Short mmCIF file of C-alpha atoms in Angstrom, two decimals:
data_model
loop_
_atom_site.label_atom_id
_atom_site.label_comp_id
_atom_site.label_asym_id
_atom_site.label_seq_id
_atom_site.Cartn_x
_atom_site.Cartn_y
_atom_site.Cartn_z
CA UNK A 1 -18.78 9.94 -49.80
CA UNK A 2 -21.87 11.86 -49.97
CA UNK A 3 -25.02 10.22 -51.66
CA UNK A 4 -27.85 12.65 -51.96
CA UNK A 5 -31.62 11.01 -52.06
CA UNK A 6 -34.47 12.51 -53.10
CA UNK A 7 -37.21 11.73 -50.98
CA UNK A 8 -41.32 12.51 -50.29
CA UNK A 9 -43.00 11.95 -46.97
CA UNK A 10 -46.66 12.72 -46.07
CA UNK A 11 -45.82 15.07 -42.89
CA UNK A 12 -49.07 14.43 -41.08
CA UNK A 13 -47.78 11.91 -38.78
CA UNK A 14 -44.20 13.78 -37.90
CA UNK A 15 -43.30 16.60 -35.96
CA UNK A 16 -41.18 17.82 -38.67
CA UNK A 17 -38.22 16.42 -40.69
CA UNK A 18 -35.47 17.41 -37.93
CA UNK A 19 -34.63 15.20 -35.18
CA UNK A 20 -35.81 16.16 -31.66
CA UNK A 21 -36.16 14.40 -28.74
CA UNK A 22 -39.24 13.12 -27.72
CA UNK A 23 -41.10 13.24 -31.28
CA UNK A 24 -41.08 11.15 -34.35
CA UNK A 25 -39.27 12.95 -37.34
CA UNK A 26 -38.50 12.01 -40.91
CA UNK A 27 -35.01 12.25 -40.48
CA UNK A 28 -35.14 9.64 -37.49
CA UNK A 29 -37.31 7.46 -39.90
CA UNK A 30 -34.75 7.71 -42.36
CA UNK A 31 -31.66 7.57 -39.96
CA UNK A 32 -33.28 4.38 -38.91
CA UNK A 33 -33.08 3.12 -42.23
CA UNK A 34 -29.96 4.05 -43.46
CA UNK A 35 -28.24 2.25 -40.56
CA UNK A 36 -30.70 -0.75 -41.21
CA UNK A 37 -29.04 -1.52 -44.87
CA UNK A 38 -25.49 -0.20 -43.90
CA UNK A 39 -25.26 -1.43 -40.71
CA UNK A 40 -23.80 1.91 -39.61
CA UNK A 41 -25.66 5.19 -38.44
CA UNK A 42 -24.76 7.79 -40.90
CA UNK A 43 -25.25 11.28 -40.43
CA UNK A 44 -28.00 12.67 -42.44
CA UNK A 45 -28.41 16.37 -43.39
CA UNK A 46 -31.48 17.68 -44.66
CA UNK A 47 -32.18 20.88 -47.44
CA UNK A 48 -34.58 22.26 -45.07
CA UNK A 49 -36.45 22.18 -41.37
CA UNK A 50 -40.04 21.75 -42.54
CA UNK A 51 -42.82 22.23 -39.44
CA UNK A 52 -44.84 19.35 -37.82
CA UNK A 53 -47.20 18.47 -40.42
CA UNK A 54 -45.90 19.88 -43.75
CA UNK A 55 -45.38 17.68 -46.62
CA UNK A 56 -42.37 17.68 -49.38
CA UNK A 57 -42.81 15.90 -52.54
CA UNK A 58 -39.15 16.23 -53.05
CA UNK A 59 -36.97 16.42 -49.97
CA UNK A 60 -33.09 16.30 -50.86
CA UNK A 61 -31.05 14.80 -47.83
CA UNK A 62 -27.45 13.92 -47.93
CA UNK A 63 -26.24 10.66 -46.06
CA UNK A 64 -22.57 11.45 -45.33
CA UNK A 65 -21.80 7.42 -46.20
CA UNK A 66 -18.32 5.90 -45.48
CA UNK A 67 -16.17 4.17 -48.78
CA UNK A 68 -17.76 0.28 -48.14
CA UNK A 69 -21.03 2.40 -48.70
CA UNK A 70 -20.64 1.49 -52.83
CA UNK A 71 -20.93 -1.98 -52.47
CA UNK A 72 -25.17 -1.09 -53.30
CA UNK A 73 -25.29 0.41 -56.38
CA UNK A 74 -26.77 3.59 -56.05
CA UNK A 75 -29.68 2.93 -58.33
CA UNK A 76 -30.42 -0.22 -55.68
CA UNK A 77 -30.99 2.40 -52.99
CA UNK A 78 -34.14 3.74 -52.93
CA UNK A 79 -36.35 0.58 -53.18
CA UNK A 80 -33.34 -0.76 -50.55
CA UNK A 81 -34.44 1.97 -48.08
CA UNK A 82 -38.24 1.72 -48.86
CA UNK A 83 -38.47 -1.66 -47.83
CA UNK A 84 -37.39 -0.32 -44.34
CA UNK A 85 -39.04 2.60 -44.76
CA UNK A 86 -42.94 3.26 -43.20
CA UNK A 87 -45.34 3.98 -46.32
CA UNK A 88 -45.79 7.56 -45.44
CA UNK A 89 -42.21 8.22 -46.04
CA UNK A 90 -40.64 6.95 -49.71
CA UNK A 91 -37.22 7.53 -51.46
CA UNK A 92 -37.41 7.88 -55.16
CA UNK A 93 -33.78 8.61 -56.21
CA UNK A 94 -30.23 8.44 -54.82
CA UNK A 95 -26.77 9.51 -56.45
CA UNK A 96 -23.57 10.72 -55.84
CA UNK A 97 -22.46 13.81 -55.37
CA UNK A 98 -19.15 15.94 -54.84
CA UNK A 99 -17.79 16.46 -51.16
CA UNK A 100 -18.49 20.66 -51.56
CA UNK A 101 -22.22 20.22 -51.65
CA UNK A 102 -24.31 20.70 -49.42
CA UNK A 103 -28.07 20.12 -49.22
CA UNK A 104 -28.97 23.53 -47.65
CA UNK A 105 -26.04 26.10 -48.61
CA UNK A 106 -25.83 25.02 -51.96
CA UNK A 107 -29.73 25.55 -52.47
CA UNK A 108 -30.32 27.81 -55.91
CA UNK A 109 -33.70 28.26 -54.83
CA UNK A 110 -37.12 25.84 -53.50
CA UNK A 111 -40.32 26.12 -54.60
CA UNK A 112 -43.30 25.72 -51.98
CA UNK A 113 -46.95 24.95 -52.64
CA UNK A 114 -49.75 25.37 -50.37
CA UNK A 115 -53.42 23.69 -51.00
CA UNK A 116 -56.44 25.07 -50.29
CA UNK A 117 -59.39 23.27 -50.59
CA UNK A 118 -61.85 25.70 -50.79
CA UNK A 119 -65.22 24.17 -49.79
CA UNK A 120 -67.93 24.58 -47.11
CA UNK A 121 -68.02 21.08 -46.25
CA UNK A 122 -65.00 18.95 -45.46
CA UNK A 123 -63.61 16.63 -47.96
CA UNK A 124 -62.13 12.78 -46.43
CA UNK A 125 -59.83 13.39 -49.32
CA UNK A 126 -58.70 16.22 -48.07
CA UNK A 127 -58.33 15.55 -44.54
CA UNK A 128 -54.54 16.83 -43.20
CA UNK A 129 -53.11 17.38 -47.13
CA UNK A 130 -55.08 20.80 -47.42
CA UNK A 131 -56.31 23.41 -45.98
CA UNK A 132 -60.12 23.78 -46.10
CA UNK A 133 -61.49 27.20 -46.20
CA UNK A 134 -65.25 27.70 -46.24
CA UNK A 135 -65.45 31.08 -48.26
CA UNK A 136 -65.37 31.52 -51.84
CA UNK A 137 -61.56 32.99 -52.14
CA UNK A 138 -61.28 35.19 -55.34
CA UNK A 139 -58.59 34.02 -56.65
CA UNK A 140 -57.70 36.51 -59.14
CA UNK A 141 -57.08 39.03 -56.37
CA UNK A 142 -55.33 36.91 -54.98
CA UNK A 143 -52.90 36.48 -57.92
CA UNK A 144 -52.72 40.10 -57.80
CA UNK A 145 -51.65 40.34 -54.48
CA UNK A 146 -49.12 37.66 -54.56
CA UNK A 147 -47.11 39.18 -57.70
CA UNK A 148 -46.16 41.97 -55.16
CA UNK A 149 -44.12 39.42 -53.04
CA UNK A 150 -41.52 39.39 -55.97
CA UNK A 151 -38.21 40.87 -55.42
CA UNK A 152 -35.42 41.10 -52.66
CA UNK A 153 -37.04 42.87 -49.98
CA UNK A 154 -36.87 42.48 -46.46
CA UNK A 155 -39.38 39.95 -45.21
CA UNK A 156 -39.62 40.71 -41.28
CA UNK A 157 -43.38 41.14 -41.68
CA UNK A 158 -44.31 37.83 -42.95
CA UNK A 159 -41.76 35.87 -40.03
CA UNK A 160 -42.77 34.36 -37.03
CA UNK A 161 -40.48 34.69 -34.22
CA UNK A 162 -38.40 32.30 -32.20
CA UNK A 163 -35.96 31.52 -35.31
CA UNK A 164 -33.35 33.66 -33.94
CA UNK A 165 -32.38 34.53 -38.14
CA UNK A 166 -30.92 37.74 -38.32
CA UNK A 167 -30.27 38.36 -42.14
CA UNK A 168 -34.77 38.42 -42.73
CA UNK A 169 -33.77 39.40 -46.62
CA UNK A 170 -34.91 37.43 -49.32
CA UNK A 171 -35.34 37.12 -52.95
CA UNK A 172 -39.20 35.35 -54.19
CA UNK A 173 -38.49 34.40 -57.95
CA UNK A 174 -42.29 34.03 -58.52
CA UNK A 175 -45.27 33.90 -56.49
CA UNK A 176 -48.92 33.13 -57.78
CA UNK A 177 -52.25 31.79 -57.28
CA UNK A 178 -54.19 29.40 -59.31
CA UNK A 179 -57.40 27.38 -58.97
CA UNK A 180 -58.37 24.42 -60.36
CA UNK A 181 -62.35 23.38 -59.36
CA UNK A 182 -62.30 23.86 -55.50
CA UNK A 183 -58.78 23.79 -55.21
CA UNK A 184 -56.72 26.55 -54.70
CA UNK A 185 -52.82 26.70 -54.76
CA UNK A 186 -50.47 29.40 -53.71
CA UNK A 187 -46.73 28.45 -55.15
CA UNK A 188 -44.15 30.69 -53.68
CA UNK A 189 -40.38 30.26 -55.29
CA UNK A 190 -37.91 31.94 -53.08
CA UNK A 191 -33.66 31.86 -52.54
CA UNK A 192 -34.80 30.85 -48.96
CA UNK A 193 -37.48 31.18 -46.36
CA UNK A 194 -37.87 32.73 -43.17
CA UNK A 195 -40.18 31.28 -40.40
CA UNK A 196 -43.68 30.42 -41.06
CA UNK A 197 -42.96 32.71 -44.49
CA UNK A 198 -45.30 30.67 -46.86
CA UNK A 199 -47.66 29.98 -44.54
CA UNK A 200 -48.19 33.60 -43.40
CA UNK A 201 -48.03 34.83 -46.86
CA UNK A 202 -50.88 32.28 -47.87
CA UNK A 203 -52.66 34.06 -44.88
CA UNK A 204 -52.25 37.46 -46.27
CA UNK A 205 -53.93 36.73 -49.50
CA UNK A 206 -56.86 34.80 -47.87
CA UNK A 207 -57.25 38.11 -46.19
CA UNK A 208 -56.71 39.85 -49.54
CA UNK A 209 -59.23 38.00 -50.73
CA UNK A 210 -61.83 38.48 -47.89
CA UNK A 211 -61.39 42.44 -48.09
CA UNK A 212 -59.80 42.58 -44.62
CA UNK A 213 -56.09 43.59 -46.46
CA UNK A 214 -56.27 45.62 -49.44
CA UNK A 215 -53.96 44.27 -52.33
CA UNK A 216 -52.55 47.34 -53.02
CA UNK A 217 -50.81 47.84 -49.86
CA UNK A 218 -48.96 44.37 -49.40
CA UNK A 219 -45.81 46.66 -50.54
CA UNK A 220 -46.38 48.89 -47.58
CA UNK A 221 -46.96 45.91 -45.17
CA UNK A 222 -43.60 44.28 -46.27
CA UNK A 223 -42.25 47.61 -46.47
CA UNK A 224 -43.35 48.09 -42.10
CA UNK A 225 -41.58 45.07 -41.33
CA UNK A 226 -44.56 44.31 -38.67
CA UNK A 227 -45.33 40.93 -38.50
CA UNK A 228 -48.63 42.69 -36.79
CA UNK A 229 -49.40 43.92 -39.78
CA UNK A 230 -49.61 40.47 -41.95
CA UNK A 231 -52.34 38.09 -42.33
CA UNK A 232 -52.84 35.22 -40.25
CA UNK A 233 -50.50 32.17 -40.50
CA UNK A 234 -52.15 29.37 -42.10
CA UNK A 235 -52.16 26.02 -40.88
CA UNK A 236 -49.63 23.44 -41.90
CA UNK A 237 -51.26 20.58 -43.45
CA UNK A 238 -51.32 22.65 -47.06
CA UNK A 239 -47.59 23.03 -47.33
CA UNK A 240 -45.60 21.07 -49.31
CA UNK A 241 -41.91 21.51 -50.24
CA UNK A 242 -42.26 21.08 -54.42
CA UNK A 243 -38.93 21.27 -55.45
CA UNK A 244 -35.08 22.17 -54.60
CA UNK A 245 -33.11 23.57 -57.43
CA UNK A 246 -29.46 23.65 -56.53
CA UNK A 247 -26.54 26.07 -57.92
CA UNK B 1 -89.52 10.04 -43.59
CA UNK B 2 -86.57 9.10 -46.25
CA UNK B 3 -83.96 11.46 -45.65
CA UNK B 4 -81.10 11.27 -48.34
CA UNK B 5 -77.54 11.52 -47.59
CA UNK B 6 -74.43 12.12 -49.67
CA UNK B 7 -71.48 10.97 -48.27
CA UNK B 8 -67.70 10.43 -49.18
CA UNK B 9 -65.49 8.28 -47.55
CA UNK B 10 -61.95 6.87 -47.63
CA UNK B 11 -62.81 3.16 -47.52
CA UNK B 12 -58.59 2.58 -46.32
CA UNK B 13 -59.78 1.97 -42.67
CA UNK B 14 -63.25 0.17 -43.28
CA UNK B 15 -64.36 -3.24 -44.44
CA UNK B 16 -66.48 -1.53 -47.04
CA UNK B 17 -70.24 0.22 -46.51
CA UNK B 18 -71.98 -2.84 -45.58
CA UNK B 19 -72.40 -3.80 -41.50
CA UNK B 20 -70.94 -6.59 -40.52
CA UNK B 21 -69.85 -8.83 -37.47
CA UNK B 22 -66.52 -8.12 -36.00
CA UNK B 23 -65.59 -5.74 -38.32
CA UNK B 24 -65.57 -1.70 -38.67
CA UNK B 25 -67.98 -0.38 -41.12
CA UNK B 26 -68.79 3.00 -43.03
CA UNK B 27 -72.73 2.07 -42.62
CA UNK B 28 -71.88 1.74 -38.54
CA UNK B 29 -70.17 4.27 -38.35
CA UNK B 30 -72.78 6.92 -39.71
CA UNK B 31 -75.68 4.95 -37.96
CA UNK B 32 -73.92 5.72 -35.08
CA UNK B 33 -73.77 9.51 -35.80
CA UNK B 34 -77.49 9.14 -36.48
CA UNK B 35 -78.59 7.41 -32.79
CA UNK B 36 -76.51 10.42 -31.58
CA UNK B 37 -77.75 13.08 -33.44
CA UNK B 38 -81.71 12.32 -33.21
CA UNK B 39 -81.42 9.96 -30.11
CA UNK B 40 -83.05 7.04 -32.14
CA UNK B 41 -80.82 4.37 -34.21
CA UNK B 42 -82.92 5.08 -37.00
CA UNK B 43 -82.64 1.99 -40.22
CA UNK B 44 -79.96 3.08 -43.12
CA UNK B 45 -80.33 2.28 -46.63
CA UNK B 46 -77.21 2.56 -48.82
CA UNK B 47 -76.93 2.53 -52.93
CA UNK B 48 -74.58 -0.09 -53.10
CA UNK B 49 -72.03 -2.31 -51.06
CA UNK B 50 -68.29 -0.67 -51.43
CA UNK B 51 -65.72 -3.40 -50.82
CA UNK B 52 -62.90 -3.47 -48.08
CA UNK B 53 -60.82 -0.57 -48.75
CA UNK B 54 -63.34 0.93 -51.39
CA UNK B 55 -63.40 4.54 -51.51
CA UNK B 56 -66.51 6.92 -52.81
CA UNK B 57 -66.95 10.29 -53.74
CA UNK B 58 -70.65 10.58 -53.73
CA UNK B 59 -72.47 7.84 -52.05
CA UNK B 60 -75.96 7.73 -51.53
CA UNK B 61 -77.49 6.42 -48.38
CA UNK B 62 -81.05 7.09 -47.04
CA UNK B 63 -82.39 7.51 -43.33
CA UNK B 64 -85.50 6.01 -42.41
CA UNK B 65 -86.17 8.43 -40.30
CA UNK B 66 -89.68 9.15 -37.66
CA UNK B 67 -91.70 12.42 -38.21
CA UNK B 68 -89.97 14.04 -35.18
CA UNK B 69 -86.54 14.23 -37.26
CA UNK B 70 -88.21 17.28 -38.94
CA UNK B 71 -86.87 19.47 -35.54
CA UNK B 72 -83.79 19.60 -37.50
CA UNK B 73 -84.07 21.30 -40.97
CA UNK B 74 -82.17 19.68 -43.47
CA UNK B 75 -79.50 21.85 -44.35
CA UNK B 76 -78.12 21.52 -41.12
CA UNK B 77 -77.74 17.61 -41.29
CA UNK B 78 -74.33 17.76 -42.52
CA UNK B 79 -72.71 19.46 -40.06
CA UNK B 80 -74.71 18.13 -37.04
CA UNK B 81 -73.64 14.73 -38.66
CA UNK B 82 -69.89 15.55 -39.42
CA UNK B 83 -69.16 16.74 -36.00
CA UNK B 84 -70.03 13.20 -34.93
CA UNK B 85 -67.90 11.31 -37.70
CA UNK B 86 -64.96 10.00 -37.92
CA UNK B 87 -63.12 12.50 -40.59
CA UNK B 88 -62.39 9.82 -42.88
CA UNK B 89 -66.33 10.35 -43.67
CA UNK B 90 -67.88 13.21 -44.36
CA UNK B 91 -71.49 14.04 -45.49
CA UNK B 92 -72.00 16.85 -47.54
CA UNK B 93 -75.76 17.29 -48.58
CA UNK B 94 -78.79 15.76 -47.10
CA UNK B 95 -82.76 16.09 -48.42
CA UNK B 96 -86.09 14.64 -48.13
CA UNK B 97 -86.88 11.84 -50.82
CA UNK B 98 -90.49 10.75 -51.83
CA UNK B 99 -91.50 7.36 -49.79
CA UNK B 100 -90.72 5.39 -52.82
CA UNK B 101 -87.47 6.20 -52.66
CA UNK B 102 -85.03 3.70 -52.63
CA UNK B 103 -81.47 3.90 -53.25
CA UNK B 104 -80.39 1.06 -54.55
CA UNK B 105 -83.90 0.50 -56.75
CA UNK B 106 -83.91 3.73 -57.87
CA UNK B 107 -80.45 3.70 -59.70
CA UNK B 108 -80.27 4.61 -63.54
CA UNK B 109 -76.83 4.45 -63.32
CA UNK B 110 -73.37 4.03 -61.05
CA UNK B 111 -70.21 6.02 -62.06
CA UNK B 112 -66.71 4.40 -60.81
CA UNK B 113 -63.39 5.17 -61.19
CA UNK B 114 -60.24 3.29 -60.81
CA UNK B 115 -57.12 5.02 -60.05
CA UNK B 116 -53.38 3.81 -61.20
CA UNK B 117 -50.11 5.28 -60.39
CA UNK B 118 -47.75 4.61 -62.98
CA UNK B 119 -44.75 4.73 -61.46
CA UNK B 120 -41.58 2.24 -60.58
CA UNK B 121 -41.20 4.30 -57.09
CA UNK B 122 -44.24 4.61 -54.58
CA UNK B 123 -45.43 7.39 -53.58
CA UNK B 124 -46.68 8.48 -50.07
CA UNK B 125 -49.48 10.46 -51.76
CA UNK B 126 -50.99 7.43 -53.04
CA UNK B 127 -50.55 5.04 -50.69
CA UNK B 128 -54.07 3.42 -50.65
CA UNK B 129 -55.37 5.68 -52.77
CA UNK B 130 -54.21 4.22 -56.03
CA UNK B 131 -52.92 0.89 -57.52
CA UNK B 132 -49.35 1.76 -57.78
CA UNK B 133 -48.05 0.17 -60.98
CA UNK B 134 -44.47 0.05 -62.45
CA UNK B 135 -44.31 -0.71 -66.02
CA UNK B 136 -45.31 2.14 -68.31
CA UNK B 137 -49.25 2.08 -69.29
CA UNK B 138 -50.66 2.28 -72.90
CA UNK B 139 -53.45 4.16 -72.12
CA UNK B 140 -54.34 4.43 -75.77
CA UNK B 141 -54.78 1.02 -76.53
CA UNK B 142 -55.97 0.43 -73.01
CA UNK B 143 -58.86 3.07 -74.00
CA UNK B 144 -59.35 1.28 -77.23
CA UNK B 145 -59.92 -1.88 -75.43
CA UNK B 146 -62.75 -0.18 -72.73
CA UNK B 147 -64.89 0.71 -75.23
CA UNK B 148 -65.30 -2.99 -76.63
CA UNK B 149 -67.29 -2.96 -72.88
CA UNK B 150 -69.70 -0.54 -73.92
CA UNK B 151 -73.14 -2.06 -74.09
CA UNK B 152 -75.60 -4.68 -72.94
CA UNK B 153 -74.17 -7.77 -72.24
CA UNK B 154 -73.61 -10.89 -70.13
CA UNK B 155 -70.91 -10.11 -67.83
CA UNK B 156 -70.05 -13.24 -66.24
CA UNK B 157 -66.89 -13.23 -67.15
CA UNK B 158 -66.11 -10.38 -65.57
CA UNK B 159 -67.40 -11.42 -62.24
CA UNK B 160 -65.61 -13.06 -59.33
CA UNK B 161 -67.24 -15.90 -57.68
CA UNK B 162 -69.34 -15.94 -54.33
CA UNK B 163 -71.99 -13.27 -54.49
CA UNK B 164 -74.79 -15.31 -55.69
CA UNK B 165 -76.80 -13.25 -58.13
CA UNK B 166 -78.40 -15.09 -61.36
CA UNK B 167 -79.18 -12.18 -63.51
CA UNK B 168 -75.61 -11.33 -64.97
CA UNK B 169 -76.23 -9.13 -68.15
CA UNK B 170 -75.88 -5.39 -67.42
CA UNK B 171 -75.37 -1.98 -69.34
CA UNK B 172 -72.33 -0.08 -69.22
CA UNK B 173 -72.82 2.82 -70.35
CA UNK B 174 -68.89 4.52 -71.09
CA UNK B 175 -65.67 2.94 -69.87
CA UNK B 176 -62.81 5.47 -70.79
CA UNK B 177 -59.36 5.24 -70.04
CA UNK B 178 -57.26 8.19 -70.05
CA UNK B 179 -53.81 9.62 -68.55
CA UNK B 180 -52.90 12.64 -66.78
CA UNK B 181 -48.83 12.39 -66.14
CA UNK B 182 -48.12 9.28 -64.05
CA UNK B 183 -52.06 9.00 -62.80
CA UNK B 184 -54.04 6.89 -65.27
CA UNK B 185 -57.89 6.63 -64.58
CA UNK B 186 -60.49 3.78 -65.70
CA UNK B 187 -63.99 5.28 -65.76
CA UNK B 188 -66.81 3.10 -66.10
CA UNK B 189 -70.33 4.05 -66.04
CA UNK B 190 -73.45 1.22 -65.84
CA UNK B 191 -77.04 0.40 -64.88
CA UNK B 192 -75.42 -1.86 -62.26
CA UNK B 193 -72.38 -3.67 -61.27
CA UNK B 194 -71.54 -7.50 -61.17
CA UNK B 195 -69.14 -8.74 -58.14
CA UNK B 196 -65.25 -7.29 -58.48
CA UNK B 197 -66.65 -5.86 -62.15
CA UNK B 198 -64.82 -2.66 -62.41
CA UNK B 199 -61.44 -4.33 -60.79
CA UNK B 200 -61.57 -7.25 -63.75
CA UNK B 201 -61.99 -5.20 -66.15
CA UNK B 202 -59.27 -2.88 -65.00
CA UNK B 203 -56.92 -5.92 -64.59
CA UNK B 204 -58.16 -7.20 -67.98
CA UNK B 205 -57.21 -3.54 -69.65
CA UNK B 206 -53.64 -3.93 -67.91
CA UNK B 207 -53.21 -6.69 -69.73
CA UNK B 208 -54.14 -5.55 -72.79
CA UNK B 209 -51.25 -2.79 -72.27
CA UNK B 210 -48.64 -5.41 -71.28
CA UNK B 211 -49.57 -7.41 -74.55
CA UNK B 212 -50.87 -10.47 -72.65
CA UNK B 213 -54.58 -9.97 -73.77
CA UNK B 214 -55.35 -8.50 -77.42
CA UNK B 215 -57.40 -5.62 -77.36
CA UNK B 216 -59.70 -7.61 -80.08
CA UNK B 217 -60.33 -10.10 -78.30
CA UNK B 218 -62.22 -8.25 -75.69
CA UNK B 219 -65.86 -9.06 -77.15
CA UNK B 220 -64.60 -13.02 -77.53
CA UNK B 221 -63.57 -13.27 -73.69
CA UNK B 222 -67.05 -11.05 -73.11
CA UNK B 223 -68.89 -13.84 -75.15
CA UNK B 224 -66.92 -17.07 -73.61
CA UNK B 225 -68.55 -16.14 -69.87
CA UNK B 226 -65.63 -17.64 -68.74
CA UNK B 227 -63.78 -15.83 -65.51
CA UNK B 228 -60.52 -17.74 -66.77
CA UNK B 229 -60.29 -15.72 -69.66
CA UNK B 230 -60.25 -12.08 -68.41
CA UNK B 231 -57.57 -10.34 -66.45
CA UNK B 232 -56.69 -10.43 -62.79
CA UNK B 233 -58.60 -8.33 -60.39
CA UNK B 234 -57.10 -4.91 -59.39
CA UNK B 235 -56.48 -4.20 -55.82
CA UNK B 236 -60.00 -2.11 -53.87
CA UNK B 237 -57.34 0.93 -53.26
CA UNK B 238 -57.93 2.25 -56.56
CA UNK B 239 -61.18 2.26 -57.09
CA UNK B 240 -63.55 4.88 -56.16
CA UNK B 241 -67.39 5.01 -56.16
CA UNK B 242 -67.95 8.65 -58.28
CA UNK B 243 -71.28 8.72 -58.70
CA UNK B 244 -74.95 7.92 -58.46
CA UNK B 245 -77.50 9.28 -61.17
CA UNK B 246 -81.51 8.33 -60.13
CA UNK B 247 -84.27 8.19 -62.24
#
C-alpha cells in the first residue's frame, strides 16, 4: 500500500530531507516516526532532495506501508505522526494512493519560492527563513529578467556541479518577482530542477537588479551554458518548496 | 546622555524584557552588548515589560549613557550592537533623546498585536509565533465585539491577578480584528496596558466566536470588574509588541 503525506518542515535545523549518515534529515525524523505508530520501519520516498536548510511548505513523501497499515484511518495519521514528530517538522494530510505513483517521477511540475528580505538591518523574524539583502533590489527589473527563464531550454548555466544529471533540459512554466513592503519573492514553477537552479537563478536577478548582469542578455547566458557566466548562488535559508502538482 | 534604542526581538527563548534572577532576559542580554561595546555596563530603561515568550517589533529602550559614548556616532549603534547580540534580537535605529526622556513616562500610546493560526493542523512556520487554533474563527463578529473595547474605562476585568497596580482605568484607542487566510490578527492600541490585557481580551473575543460569550455583552462584563466574567487568557506566543508612539 502506498499512503502519500503531505508534509512542511522548517529546514533550518536539517541537513536536507534525504537520509545521510552522520546528519539529521527530515526523512530520518519522519522514518522515526512512521516506525513509532506502526511498529515497523517503512521505506519512505520523498518528491524531492531539498539542500541543508531549505524549507517546503508542502513536501509529498510516500510511506511504502504493508496491508495491517489500515487499521489507522488515514485521516488519523497526521496528528498520529505529529505527536511523534519534533515541532519543526508537521504532517498535514495523508491518503491513499495507487501502486504506479510515485512521488518524484510522477511530478507534473513544483513550484519554488525564495524570500528576500530586503532590509539594511537584520530582522529576528527573519533570521534563517529569508534571505536578507541590504540594497534596495528593483524589483520590476527583476520581473523583467525572470520572464526570460520561461521555456524548455537547456539550463547548464544556472547548475552547480557535483549532481552527476546528464539530461540539464528543463521546462519553467512561470517565473516572477513580486514585493510586498521589504519583502521580496522570486517563485520559479518548473517540470524539474537542476542543482542549486532556484537559488542561482534568484542570484542572477539580484545581479540584474544591481546592474552587474544586464536583463537583456539572461537569454544569451542560458543560451552559453556557463555556469561562469550566472549570478551568484544564493543562500539557502529563502527557499521553500511551495507546491507539487502531480500528472 | 539618553540614547534611544529600537529593538525587535523573538521573546520564544527569553523570560520577557525585564532582568531577572536565574533566568535569561532580552534587557540582559542587550546590557551585555552595551558593557561590551562602550566598556561600561551603562543603566537600561525599557518602555514596557514583555512577558515570557512575548515578542516585539519595535521596542523602545533607552541607554543611560556617560558623555564619552559620543566616540561612537549614532548611526553606527546598530551594527556595533548587533554584532554582539544574540540574532534573536536585533536593534535597528538608535538616537539621542532630550534628558527628560523617559520611555515608559513618555508613552501616548502602545500598539500590540496578537497573532492566531486558524488551522486544525500545526504548522512549523508558526510554532511560537502564533496561537495555533482549530475551530474556524468569526472574525466578523469577533471584530464587532473589539470595538465594544474602544474607550476609557475600568479594565479590571480584563486583568489577571498579581501585578499590584491600583489605577485600573485606561484608553484603548482601536482594537480591530481582521483575517488574512488562516492568520487572524487582534490589534489593540492604548494609553497603557493592565496585566495579561491584550491576551484576555483576545481569549474573551474567541469566545465570542465560539458562541460562549455574546458579543453584547462585552460592555456588561467591562462594567462587572469581575475577572470571572471575561474569557481565558491567550497563550504569550501570539502576541507581539508593534509599536510605541511618544508624545
Amino acid at each position: 500500500m502506498k499512503i502519500l503525506i503531505r508534509v512542511s518542515y522548517l529546514g533550518t535545523n536539517y541537513a536536507g530531507f534525504q537520509v545521510q549518515k552522520n546528519a539529521v534529515t527530515v526523512q530520518e525524523k519522519l522514518q522515526d516516526a512512521v516506525e513509532s505508530l506502526y511498529g515497523v520501519r517503512y521505506p519512505l520516498t520523498g518528491c524531492s532532495r531539498t539542500d541543508s536548510g531549505v524549507h517546503a511548505k508542502d513536501f509529498c513523501c510516500t510511506i511504502e506501508a504493508g496491508a495491517d497499515c489500515e487499521r489507522i484511518p488515514f485521516e488519523k495519521i497526521p496528528d498520529a505522526l505529529n505527536v511523534r514528530l519534533p515541532k519543526d517538522i508537521s504532517v498535514f494530510e495523508a491518503f491513499l494512493m495507487p501502486d504506479d505513483f510515485h512521488p518524484r517521477y510522477s511530478v507534473h511540475f513544483k513550484e519554488y519560492e525564495y524570500l528576500i528580505y530586503n532590509s539594511r538591518k537584520r530582522s529576528p523574524f527573519y533570521e534563517g527563513r529569508a534571505f536578507q539583502y541590504p540594497t534596495e533590489l528593483d524589483e520590476f527589473k527583476m520581473d523583467r529578467a525572470a520572464d526570460m527563464f520561461r521555456g524548455t531550454h537547456d539550463f547548464s548555466a544556472f547548475m552547480s556541479s557535483g549532481s552527476g544529471v546528464s539530461d540539464t533540459v528543463r521546462t519553467v512554466k512561470y517565473c516572477r518577482a513580486t514585493r510586498n513592503g521589504r519583502e521580496v519573492r522570486v517563485t520559479v514553477a518548473a517540470d524539474g530542477f537542476l542543482y542549486n537552479m532556484v537559488r542561482i537563478i534568484v542570484g542572477t536577478l539580484i545581479e540584474v537588479s544591481a546592474g552587474k548582469i544586464q536583463e537583456q542578455d539572461i537569454p544569451v547566458i542560458i543560451e552559453s551554458k556557463e555556469r561562469g557566466r550566472s549570478g551568484f548562488t544564493a543562500p539557502p535559508e529563502g527557499l521553500y518548496l511551495n507546491k507539487v502538482v502531480y500528472r
